[in-house]
Coordinates of C-alpha atoms in Angstrom, one line a residue:
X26 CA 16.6 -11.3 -7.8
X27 CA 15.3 -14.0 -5.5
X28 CA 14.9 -17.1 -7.5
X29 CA 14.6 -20.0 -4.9
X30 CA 13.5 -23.3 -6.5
X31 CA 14.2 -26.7 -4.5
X32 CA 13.6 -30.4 -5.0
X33 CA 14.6 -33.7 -4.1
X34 CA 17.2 -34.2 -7.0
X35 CA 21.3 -33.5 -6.6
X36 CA 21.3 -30.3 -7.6
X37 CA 22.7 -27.1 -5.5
X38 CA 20.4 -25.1 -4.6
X39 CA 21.1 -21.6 -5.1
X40 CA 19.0 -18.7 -3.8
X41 CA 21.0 -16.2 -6.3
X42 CA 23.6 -16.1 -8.3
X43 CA 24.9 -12.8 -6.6
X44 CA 25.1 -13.8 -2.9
X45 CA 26.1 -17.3 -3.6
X46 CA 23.9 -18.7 -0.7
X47 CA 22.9 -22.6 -0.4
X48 CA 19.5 -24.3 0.2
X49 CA 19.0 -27.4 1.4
X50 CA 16.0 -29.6 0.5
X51 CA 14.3 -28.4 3.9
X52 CA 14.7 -24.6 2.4
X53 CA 16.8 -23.8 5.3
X54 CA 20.3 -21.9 4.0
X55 CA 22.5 -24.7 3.6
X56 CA 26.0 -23.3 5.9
X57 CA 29.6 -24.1 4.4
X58 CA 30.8 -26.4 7.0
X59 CA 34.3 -28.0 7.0
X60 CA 35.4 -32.2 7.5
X61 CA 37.6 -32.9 9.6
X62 CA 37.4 -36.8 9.4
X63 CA 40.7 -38.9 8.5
X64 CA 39.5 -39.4 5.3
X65 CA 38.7 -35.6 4.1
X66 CA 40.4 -33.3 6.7
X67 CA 39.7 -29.7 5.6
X68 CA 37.8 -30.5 3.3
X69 CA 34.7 -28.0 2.9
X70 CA 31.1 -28.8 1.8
X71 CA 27.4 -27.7 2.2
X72 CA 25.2 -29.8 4.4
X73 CA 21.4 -29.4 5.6
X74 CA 21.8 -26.6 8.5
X75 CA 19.7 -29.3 11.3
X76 CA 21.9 -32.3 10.2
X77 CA 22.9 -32.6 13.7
X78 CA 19.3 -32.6 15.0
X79 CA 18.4 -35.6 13.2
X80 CA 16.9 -34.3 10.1
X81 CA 16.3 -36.7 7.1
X82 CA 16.9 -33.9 4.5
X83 CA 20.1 -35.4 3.9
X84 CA 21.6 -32.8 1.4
X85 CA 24.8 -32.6 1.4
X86 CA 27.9 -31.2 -1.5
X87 CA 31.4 -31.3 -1.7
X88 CA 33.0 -27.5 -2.5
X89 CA 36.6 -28.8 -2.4
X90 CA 37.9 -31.8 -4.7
X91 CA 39.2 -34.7 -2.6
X92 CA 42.7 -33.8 -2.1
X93 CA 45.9 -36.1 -3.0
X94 CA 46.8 -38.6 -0.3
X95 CA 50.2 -36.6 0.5
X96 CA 48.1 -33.5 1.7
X97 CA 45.7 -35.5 3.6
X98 CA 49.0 -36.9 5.1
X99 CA 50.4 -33.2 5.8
X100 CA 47.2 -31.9 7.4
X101 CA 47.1 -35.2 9.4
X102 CA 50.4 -34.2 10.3
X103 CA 49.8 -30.8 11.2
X104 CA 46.6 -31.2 13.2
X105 CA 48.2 -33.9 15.7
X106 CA 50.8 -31.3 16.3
X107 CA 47.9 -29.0 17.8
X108 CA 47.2 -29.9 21.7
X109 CA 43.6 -29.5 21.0
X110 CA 41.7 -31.9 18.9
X111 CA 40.5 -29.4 15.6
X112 CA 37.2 -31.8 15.3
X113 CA 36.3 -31.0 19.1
X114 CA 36.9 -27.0 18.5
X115 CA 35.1 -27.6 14.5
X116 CA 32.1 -29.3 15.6
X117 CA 31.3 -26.2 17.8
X118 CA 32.3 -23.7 15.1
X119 CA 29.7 -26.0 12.7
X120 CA 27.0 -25.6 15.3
X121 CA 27.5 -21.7 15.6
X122 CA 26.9 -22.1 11.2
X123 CA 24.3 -24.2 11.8
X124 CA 22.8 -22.0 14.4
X125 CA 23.2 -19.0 11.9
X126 CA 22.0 -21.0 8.9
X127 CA 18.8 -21.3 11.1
X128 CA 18.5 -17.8 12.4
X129 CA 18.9 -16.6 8.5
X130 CA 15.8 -18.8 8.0
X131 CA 14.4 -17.7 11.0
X132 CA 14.6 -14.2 10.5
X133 CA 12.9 -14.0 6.6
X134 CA 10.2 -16.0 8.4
X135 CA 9.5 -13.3 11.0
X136 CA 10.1 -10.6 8.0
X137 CA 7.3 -12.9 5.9
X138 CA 4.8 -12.8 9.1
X139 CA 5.4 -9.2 10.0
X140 CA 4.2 -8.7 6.5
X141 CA 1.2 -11.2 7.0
X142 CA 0.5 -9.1 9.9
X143 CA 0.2 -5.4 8.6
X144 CA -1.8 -6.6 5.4
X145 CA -4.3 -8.7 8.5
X146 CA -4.8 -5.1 10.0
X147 CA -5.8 -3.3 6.8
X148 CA -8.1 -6.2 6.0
X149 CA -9.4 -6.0 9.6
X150 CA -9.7 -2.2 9.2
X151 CA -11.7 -2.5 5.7
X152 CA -14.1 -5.0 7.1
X153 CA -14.8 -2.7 10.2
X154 CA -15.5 0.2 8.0
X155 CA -17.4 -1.8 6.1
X156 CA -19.5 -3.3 8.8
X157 CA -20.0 1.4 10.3
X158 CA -21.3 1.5 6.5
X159 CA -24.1 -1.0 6.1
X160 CA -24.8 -0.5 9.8
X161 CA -25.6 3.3 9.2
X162 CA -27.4 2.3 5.8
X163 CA -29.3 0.0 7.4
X164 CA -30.5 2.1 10.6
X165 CA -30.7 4.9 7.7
X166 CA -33.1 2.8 5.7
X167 CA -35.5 2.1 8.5
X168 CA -35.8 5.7 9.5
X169 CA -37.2 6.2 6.5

């Protein structure tokens, strides 16, 4: 059920409806990510998977609803009670998504070329039969 379709409009991008996976405009898997700005702390949305390697794909889609200004306040609150900083520790758990959003992508390619490659073989073998044939049919014909 693989029914991957992308274009440049604001639309999700949805590789099925059964797995729930996100595409970005690139065609990479677009990986849930988390904000953790002042404005929409905790706050999750799907961005393009090499935003942070300066891609101009620029997809990006809220999952949450902006929250009410007293739970912003709270999990203000909560996170300066932490010793560590949550965007230091977030922004590394958003690279290891964006590293797996990658290898996702990454990995159907090699599956796609491994494919490319056995078909190459038998179209490789073929031809070299092929050229045994009309080399023996040839020599055959001039012995004659």
């Amino acid at each position: 059920m693989e029914d991957k379709s992308f274009s440049s409009g604001s639309h999700s991008y949805k590789k099925s409806e059964v797995d729930g996976e996100y595409y970005c405009y690139c065609g990479l898997p677009s990986p849930r990510r988390t904000s953790w700005t002042r404005l929409n702390p905790g706050r999750r949305f799907h961005g393009c998977g090499r935003y942070r390697e300066g891609s101009k794909c620029q997809y990006f889609k809220w999952i949450d609803r902006k929250f009410s200004d007293r739970a912003t306040e709270v999990i203000l609150e909560l996170l300066e009670g932490r010793n560590q900083p949550p965007p230091m520790l977030m922004d590394e758990l958003e690279d290891v998504d964006s590293m797996q959003a990658q290898m996702k992508g990454l990995t159907s390619l090699v599956d796609h070329l491994k494919r490319e490659v056995s078909r190459l073989k038998i179209e490789r073998n073929f031809y070299r039969a092929l050229i045994v044939f009309l080399f023996s049919w040839v020599v055959y014909s001039n012995v004659k």
